[in-house]
Each structure stands twice: as structure tokens, then as C-alpha cells.
mmCIF file of C-alpha atoms (C1' of nucleotides) and ligand atoms in Angstrom:
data_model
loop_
_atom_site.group_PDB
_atom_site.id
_atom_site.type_symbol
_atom_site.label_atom_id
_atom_site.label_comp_id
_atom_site.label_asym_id
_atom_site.label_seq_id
_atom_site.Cartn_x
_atom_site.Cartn_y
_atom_site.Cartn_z
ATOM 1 C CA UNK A 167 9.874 5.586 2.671
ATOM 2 C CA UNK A 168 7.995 8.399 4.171
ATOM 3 C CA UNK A 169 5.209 7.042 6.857
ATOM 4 C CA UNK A 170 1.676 8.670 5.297
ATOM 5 C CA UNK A 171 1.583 11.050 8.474
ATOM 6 C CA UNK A 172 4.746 12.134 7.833
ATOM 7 C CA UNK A 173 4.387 13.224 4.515
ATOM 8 C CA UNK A 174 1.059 15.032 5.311
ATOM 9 C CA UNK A 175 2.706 16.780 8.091
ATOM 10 C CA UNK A 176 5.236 18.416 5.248
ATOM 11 C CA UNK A 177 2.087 19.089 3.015
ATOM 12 C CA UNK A 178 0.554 20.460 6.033
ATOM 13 C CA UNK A 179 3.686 22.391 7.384
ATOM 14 C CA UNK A 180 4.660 24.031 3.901
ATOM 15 C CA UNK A 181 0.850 24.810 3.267
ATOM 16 C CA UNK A 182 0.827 26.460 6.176
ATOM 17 C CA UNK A 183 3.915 28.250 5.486
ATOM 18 C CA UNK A 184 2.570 29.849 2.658
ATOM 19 C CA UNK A 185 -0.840 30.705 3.830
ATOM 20 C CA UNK A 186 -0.913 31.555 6.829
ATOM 21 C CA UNK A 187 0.861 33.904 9.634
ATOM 22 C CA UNK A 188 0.009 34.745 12.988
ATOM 23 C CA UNK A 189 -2.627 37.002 11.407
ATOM 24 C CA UNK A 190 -4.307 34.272 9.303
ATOM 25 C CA UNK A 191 -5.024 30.840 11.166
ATOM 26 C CA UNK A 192 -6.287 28.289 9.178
ATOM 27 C CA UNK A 193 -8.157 25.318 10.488
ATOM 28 C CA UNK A 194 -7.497 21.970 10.349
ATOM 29 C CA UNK A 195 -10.736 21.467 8.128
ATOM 30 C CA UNK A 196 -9.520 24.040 5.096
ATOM 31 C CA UNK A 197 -5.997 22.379 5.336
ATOM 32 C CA UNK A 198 -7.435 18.619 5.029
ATOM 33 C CA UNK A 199 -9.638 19.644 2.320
ATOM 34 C CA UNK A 200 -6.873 21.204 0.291
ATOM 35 C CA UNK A 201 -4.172 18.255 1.148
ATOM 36 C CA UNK A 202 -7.495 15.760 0.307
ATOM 37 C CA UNK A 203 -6.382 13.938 3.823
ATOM 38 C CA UNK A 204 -8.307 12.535 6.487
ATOM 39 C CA UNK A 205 -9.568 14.876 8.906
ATOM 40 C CA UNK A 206 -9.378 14.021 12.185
ATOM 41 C CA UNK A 207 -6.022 12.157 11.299
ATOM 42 C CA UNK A 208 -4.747 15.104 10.298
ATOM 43 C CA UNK A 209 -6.277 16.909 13.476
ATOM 44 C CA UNK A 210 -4.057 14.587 16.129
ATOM 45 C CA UNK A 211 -0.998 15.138 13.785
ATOM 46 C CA UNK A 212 -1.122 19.089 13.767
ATOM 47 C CA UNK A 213 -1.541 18.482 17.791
ATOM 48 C CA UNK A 214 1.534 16.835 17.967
ATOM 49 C CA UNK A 215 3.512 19.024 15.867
ATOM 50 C CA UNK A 216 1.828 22.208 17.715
ATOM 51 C CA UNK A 217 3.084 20.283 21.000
ATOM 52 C CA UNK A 218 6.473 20.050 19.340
ATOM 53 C CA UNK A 219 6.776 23.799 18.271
ATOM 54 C CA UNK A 220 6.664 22.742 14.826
ATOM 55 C CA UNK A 221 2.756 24.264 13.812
ATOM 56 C CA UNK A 222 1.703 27.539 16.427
ATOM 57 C CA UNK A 223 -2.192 27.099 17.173
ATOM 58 C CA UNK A 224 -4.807 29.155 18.771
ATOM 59 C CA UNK A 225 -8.278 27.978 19.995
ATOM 60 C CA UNK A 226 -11.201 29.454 19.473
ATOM 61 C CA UNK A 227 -13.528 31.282 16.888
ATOM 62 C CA UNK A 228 -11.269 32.329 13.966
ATOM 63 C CA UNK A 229 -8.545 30.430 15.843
ATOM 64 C CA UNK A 230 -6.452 27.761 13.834
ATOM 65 C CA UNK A 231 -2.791 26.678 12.939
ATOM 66 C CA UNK A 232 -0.526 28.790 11.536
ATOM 67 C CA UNK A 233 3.737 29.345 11.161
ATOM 68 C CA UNK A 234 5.340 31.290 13.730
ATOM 69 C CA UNK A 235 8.609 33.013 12.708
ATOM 70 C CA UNK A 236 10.333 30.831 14.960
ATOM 71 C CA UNK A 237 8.589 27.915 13.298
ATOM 72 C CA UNK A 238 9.549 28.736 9.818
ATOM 73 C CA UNK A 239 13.218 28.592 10.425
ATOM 74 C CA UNK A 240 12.995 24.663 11.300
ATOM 75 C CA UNK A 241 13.863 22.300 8.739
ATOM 76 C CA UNK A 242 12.140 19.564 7.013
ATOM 77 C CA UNK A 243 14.406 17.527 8.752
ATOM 78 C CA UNK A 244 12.522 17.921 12.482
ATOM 79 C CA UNK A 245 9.393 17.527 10.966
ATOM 80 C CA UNK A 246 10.729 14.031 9.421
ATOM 81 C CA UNK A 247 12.663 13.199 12.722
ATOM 82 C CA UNK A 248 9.653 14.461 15.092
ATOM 83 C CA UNK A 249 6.944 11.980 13.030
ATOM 84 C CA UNK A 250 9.380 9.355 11.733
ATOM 85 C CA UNK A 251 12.018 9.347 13.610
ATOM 86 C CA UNK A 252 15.989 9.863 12.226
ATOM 87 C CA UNK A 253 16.579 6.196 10.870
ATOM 88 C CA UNK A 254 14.455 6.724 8.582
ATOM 89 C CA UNK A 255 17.277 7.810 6.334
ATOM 90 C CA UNK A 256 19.979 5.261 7.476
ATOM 91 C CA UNK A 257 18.321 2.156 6.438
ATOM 92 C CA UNK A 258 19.425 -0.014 3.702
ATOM 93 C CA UNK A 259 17.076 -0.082 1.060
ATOM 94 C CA UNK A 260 17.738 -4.169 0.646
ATOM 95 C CA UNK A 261 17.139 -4.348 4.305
ATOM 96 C CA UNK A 262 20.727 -4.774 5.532
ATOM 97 C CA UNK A 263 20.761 -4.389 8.961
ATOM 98 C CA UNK A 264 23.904 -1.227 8.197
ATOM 99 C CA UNK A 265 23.834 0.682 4.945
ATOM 100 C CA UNK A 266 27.159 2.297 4.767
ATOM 101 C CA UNK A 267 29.596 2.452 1.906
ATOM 102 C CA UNK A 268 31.840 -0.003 2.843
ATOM 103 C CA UNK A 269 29.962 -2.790 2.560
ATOM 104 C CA UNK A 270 27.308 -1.918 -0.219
ATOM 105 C CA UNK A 271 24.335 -4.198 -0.904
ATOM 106 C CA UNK A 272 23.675 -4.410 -4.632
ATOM 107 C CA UNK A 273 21.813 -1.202 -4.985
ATOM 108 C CA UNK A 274 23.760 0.801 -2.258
ATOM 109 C CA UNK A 275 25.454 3.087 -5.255
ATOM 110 C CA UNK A 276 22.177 4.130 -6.532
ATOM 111 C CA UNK A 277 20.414 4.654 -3.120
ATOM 112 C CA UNK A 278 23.349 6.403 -1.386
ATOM 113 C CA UNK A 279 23.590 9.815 -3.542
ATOM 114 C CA UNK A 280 19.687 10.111 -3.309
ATOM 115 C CA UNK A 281 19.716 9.889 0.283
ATOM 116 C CA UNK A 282 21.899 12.361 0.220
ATOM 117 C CA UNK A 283 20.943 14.857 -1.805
ATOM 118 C CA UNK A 284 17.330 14.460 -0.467
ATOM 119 C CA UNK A 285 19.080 14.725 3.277
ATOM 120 C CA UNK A 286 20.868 17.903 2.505
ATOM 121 C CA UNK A 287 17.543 19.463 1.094
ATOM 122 C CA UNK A 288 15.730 18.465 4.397
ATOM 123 C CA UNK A 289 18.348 19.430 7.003
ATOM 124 C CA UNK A 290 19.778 22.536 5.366
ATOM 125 C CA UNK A 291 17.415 24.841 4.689
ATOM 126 C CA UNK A 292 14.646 26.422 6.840
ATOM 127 C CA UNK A 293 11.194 25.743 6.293
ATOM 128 C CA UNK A 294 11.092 29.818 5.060
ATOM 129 C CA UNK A 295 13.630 29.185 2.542
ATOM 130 C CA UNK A 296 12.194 26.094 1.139
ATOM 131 C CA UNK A 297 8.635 27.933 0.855
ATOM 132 C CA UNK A 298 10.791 30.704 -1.103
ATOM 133 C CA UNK A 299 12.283 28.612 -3.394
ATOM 134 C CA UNK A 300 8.759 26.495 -4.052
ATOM 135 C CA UNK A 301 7.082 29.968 -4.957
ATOM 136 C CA UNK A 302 9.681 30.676 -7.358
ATOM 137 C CA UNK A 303 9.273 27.249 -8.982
ATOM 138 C CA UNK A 304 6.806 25.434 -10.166
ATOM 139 C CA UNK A 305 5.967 23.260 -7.436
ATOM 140 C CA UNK A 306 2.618 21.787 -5.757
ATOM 141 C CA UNK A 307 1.437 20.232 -2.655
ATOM 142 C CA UNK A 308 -1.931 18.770 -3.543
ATOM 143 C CA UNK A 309 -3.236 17.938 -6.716
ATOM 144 C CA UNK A 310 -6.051 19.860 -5.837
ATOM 145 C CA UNK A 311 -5.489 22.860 -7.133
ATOM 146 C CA UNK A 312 -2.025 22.444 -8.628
ATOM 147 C CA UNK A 313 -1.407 25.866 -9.454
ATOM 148 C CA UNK A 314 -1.993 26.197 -5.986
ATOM 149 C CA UNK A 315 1.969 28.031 -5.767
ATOM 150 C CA UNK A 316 1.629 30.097 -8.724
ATOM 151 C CA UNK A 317 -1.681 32.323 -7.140
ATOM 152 C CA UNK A 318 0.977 34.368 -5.278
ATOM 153 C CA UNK B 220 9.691 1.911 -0.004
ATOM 154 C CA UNK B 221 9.700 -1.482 -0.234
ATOM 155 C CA UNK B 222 8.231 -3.636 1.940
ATOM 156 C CA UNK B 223 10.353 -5.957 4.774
ATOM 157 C CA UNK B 224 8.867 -8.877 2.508
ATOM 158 C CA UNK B 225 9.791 -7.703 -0.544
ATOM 159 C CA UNK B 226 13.317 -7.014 0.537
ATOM 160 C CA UNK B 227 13.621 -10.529 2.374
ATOM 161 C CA UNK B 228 12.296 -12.110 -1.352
ATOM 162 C CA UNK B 229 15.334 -10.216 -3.032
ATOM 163 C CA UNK B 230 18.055 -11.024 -1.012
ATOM 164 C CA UNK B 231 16.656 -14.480 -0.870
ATOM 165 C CA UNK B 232 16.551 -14.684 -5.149
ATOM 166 C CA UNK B 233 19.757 -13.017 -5.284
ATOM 167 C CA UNK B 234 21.659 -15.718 -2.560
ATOM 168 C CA UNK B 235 19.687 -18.389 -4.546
ATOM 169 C CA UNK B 236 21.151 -17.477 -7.531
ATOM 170 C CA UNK B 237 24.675 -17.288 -6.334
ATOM 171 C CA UNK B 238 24.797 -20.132 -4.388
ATOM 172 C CA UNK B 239 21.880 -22.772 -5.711
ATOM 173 C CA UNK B 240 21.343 -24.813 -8.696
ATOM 174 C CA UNK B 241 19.369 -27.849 -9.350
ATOM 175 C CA UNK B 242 21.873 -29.820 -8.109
ATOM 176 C CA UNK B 243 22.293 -27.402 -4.879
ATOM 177 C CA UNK B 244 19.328 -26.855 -3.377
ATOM 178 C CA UNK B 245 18.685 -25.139 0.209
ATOM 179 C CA UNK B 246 16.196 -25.192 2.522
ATOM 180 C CA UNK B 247 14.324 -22.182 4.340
ATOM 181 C CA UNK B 248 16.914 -22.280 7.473
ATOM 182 C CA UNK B 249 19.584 -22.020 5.800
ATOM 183 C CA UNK B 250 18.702 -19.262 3.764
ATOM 184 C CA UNK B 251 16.974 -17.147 7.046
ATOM 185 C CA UNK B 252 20.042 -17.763 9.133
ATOM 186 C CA UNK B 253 22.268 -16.662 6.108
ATOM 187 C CA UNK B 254 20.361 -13.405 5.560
ATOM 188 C CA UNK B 255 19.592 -12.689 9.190
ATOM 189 C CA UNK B 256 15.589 -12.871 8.154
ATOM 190 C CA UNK B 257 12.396 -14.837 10.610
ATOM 191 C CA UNK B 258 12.289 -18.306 9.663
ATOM 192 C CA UNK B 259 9.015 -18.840 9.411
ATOM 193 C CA UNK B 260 8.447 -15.404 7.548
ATOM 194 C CA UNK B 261 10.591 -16.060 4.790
ATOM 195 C CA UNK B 262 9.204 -19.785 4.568
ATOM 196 C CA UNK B 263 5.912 -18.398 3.690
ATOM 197 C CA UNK B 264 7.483 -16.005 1.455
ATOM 198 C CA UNK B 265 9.442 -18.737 -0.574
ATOM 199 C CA UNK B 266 6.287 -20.628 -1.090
ATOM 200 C CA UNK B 267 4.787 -17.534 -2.379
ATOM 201 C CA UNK B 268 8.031 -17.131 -4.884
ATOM 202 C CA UNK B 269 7.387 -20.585 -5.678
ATOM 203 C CA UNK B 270 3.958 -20.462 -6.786
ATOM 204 C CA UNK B 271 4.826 -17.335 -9.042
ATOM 205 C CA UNK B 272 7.619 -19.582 -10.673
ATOM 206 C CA UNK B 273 10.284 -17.291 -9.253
ATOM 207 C CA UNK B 274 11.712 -19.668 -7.829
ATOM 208 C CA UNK B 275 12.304 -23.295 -7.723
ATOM 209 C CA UNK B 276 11.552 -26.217 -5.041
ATOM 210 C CA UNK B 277 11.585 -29.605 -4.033
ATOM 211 C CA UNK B 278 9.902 -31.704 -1.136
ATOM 212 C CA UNK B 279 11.282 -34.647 0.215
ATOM 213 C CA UNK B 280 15.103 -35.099 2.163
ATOM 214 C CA UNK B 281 17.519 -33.606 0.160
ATOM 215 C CA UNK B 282 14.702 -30.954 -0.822
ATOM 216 C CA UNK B 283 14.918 -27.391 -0.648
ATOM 217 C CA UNK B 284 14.744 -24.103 -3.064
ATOM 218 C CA UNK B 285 16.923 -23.773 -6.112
ATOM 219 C CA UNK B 286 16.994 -20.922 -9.040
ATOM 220 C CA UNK B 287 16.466 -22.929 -12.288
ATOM 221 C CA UNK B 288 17.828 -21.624 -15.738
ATOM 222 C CA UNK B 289 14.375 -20.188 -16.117
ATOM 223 C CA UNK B 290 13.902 -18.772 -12.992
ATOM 224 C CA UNK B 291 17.168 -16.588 -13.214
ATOM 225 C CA UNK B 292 15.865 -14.862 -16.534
ATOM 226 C CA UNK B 293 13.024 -13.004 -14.630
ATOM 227 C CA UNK B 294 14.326 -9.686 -13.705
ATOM 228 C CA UNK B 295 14.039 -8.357 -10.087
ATOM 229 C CA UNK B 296 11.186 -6.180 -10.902
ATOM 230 C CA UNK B 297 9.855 -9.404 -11.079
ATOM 231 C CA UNK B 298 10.218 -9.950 -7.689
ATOM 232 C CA UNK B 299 8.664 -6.392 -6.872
ATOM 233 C CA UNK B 300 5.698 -6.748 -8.505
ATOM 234 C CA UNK B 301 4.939 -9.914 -7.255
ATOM 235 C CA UNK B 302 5.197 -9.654 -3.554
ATOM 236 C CA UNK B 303 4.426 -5.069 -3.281
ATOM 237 C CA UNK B 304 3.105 -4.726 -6.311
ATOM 238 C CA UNK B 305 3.715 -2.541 -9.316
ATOM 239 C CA UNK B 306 3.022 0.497 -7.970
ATOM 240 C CA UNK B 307 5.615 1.080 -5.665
ATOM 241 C CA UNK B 308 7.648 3.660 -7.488
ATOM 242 C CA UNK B 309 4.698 5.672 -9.300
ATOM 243 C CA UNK B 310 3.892 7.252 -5.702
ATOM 244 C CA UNK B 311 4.972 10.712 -5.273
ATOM 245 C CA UNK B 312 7.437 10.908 -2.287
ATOM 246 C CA UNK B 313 4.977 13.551 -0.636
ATOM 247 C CA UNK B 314 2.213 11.567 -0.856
ATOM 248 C CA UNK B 315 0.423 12.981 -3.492
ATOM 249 C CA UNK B 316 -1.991 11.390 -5.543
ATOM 250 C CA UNK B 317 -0.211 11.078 -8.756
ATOM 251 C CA UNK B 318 3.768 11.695 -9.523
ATOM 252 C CA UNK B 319 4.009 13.198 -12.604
ATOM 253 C CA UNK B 320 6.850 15.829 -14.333
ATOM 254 C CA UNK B 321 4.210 18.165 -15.422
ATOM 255 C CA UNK B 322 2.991 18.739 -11.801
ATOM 256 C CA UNK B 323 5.867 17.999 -9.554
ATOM 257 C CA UNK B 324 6.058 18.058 -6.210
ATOM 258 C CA UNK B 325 8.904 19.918 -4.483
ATOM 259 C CA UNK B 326 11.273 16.846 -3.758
ATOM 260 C CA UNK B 327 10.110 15.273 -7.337
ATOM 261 C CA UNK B 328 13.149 16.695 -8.561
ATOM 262 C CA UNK B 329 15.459 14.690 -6.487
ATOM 263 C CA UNK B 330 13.100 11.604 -6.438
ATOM 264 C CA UNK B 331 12.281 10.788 -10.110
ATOM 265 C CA UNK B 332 16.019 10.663 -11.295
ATOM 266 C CA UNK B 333 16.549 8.369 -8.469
ATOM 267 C CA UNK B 334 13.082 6.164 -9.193
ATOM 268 C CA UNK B 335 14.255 5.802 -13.142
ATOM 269 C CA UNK B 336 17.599 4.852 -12.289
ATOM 270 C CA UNK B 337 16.611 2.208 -10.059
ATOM 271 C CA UNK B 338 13.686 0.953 -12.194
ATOM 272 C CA UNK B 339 16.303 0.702 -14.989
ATOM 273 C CA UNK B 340 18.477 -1.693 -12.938
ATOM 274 C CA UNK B 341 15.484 -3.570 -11.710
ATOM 275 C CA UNK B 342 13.732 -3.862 -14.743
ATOM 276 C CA UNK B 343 16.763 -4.279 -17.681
ATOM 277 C CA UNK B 344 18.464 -6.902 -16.443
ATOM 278 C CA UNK B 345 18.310 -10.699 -15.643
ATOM 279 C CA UNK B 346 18.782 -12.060 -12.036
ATOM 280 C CA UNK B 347 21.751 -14.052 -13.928
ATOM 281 C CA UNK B 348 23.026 -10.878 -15.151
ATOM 282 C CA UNK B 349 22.285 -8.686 -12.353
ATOM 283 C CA UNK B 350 24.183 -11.501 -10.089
ATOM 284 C CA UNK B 351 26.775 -11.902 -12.591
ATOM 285 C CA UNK B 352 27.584 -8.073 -11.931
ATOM 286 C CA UNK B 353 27.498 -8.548 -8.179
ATOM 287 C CA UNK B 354 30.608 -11.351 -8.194
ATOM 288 C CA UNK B 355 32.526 -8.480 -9.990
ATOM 289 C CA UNK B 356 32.194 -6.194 -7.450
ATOM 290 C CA UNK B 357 32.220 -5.862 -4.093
ATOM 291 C CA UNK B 358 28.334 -6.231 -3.135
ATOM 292 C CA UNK B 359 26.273 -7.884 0.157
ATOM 293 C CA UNK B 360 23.042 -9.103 0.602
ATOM 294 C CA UNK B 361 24.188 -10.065 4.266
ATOM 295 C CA UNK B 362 25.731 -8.672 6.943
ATOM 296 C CA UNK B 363 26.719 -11.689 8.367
ATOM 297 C CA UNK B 364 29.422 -12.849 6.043
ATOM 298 C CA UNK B 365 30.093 -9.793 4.367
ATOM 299 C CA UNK B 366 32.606 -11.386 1.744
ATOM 300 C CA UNK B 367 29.895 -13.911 0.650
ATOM 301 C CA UNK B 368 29.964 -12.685 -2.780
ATOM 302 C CA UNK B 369 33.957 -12.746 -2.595
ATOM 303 C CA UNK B 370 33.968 -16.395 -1.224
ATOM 304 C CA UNK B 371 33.532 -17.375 -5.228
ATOM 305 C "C1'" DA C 98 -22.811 36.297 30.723
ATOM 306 C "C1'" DA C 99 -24.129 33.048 26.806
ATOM 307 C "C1'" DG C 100 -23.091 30.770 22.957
ATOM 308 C "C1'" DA C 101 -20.333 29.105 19.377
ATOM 309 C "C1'" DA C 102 -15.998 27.997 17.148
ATOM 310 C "C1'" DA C 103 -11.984 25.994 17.354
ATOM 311 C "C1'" DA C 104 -8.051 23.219 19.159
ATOM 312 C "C1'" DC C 105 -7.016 19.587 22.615
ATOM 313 C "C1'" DA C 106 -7.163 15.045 24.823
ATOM 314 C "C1'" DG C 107 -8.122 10.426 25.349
ATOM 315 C "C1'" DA C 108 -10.340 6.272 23.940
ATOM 316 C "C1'" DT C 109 -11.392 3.253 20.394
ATOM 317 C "C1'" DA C 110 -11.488 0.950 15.950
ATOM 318 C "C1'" DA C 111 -10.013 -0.868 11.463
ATOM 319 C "C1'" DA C 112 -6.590 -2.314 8.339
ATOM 320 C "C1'" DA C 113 -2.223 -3.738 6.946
ATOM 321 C "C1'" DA C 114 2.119 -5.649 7.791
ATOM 322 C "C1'" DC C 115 4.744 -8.833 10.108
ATOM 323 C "C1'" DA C 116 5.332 -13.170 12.172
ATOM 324 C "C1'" DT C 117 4.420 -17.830 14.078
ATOM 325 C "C1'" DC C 118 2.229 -22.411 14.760
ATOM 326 C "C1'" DT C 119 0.243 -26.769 13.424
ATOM 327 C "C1'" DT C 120 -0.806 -30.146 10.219
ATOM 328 C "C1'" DT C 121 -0.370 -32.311 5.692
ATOM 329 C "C1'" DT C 122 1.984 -33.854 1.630
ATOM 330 C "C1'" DT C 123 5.857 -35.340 -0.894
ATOM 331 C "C1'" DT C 124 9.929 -37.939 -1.529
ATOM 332 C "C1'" DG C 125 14.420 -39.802 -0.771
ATOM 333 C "C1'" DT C 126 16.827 -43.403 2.020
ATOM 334 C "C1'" DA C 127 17.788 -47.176 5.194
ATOM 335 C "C1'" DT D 105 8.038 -50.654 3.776
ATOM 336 C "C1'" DA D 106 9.025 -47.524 7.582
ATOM 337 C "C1'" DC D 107 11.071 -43.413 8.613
ATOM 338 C "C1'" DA D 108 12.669 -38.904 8.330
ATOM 339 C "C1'" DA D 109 13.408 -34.573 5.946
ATOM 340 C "C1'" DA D 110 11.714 -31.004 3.696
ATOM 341 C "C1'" DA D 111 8.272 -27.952 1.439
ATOM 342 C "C1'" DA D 112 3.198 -26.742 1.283
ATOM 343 C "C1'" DA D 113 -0.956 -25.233 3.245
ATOM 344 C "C1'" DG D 114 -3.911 -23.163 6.364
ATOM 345 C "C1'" DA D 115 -4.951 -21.104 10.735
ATOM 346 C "C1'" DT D 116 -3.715 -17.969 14.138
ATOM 347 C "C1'" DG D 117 -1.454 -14.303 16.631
ATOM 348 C "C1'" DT D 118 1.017 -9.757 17.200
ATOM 349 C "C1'" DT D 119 2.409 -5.150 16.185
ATOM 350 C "C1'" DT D 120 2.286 -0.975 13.732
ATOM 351 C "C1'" DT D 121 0.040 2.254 11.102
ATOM 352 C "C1'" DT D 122 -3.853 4.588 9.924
ATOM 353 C "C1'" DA D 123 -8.069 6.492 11.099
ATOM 354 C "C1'" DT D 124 -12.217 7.802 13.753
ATOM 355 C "C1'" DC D 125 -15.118 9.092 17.688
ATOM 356 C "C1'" DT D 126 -16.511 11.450 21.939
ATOM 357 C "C1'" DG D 127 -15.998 14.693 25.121
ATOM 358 C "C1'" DT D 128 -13.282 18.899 27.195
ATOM 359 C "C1'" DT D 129 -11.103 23.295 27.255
ATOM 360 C "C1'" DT D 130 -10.106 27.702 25.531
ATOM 361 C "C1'" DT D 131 -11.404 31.992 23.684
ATOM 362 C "C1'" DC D 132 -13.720 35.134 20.674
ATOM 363 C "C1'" DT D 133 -18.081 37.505 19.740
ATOM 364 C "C1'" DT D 134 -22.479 39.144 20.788
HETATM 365 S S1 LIG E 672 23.801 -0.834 1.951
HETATM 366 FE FE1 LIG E 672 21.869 -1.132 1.010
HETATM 367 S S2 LIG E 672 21.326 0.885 0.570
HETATM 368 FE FE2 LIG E 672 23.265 1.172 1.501
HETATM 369 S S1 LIG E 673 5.411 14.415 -7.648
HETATM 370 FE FE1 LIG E 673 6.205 13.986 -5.704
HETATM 371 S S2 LIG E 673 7.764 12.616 -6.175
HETATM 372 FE FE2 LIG E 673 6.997 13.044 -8.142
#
DNA sequence: AAGAAAACAGATAAAAACATCTTTTTTGTA
DNA sequence: TACAAAAAAGATGTTTTTATCTGTTTTCTT
């Protein structure tokens, strides 16, 4: 559903939103290493989000990427829509070329209340309340070390 | 999530099934002009299907594709696994390496009720009863007439 | 000022997915 | 038996996605 560099630019995005601040940069090494993604795939993506005010960046020694304020109170949603564009959501999962509820394809009333409930999550909250709820859970985003969320 | 192929084989199993039978068959242009899908695609597709005894063909004038008897008690997870493979719905929606309740990632919550229900229709039920369902509602599998499953 | 660390930019490459084209084989029909 | 219709098979081409490589620019530290 999600292209690959989509969902590492989440990863990347909500790792970031916990670790870092404008105090603490990370670079893209760490944050591949603790996704386990590739590198310098990684390294273009975090360019184009840090063009798109998504991810704040600083060159440099001890420069790296990091959340801005500002960029904590995007949603998922313009991470999804700046990598994947916004139909990601709006296709038919039979491959109809409309998915709407008035004329269903066989698995439309399965599909439709996942999209969504998984739409509302992405466009409704910032990225800073997502974080808050994910520390308050028991939620990971690499497998790496998956307590990674309860160390705070 | 699943792949243009894999959604072109469905659609094409499920028309097959309403409107082929031994004595019915139809060829690849029919079936690609009826579903909106490339010709040529969905030829290679069908002999694919056919191979995997998922569905049903003969050669010659009057040939074409047909669902036998035996062909319409495979199940559409069937169909999956044949043409994407069966590990389409064990991916984590975040791209992590395994999807798992005991380490969830933070949309798992959303995404695994959604993956069991679907997995439940694909895997439970016959493409004779899965089609048989579809006359008694008010299900597509084309745009282009969009009463074809009414027409019965 | 020199050097190093880091992001940035642009080019390139590899793989997968998607799609088409050409030829062959089978088989019903005139 | 000749012909035509249709699937089958194999080769080829295109596009998209994923990934890497090489060099440049910025900026901190010494
Ligand atoms: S119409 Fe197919 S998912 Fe909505
Ligand atoms: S762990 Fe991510 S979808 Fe299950």
C-alpha cells in the first residue's frame, strides 16, 4: 500500500520525533542503522523531506536532521501525500478505476472502514501528538531494538 | 497491497465465474474490454491462471477461458498466492521486518483487524460461494457496466 | 586558516513491475 | 483438407521503484 520510501520516511520522521530536537541532530547514518534501511536511500529521502519542511537539517560537524517545532505539528498525512502522493488512499483495492460506496467491488465493505480509520489517524493528529501517544503505548519502529519507546 | 496483476487475476476469476461455464467460454478480449484491463497483460496472466489450474481453457474457434466445477472450489487466496505470493498480508504496514501483536507497530492496531478480516473472506470461502454472495448484493468488479452482477 | 564532518546535488545503476509483440500450436468448421 | 479462431509460448520493450555512487557545499572545530 505504502511505497518502501514512504514508510521509511514515517520510521524516519517519528524516530526523529522522539530523539532528536534542535539541540540533538542525528545523522542520517544512526537513523538508517536503527530503521535497518539503506543508507544513501534513506539520505536522498531525508533531502526531500528537509526540502519540503517536513525533517529541519544542519550541515556540518555534529550537524544532522532533527524535528523543528513547526515540523512536529504536521501530520502523517503530508509525509504520505509529499512521498506518495494523496491517491494513495482513494484506490480500490480490486483495482476499480473509483472506489466509492455506491458502487462497491466485492471487498469495498471491508476496505472502506480501514481506510478510514487509518486516514483519520494520519490526517488528524500532529506528528507531536502521535509521538505522545506511541510513548505511552507500547509501540516500535524498528525491530531493532523494540523496546526502543519504552527507554523514555 | 496487491499487485495490478493480482487484482486483474481476481476480477478476471470472479467475471469467469459469473458469466462462464464449459459450455460458455470467453476469450482474453472480451474479458480485458469487460474489466477495463491491457489485453495483452491479462492474456499472459490467464495463461498463468491456467497452468495453476485456476482456471480453465480451450484452443481452437469457439475456444476461450471457462471456470470448471473444480476450478470454482479454490478460494481467492488461491488466486493471491499464486500470482503475489503468500506473503502479502504478513508485512507490517510500516515496513518493518516482521508484523507481529507482541511487537506492534503504531498503525498495527488499525491494520491487523483489517488483514484478518480480509484473509477470512479470502481464505474461507469458495469462488462459487464467494460469487454466489456477490449476485445477492449489490457488488462490481467493473466500472464499465456497473449492474453486471444485477444483469442476472 | 586548515581540516573534517555532515548534508546536498546530480548522475547512474539495478531490479521489479507492467506491458507488448511475434510466432507456434491446437482445434473447430466450411 | 484448407482455413480461421483462439490460446500458448517465448522474446522483447517500457516504466517505476529502489538503491548506489561521486562530487560539492556548508559549517564547526582546532
Ligand atoms: S470499490 Fe473496491 S475498495 Fe472501494
Ligand atoms: S507491526 Fe506494523 S502492521 Fe503489524
Amino acid at each position: 500500500m505504502l511505497s518502501n520510501a514512504c514508510q521509511y520516511a514515517i520510521r524516519s520522521i517519528l524516530y526523529l520525533s522522539i530523539y532528536s530536537d534542535k539541540d540533538n541532530k542525528i545523522g542520517v547514518k544512526k537513523i538508517a542503522e536503527e530503521l535497518e534501511t539503506p543508507q544513501p536511500f534513506l539520505a536522498k529521502l531525508l533531502q526531500q523531506l528537509t526540502r519540503s519542511d517536513l525533517v529541519s537539517s544542519t550541515k556540518g560537524p555534529n550537524g544532522g536532521f532533527f524535528l523543528s517545532t513547526a515540523n512536529k505539528q504536521n501530520a502523517i498525512w503530508d509525509i504520505v501525500t509529499n512521498i506518495d502522493g494523496s491517491e494513495k488512499f482513494d484506490q480500490c483495492f480490486l483495482g476499480l478505476a473509483r472506489c466509492e460506496d455506491k458502487n462497491p467491488c466485492p471487498v469495498h465493505h471491508i476496505t472502506a472502514p480501514f481506510k478510514k480509520k487509518i486516514l483519520a489517524d494520519f490526517k488528524d493528529k500532529t506528528i507531536a501528538v502521535f509521538t505522545e501517544e506511541l510513548k505511552n503505548s507500547r509501540k516500535i519502529i524498528s525491530l531493532k531494538e523494540f523496546d526502543a519507546l519504552q527507554q523514555n
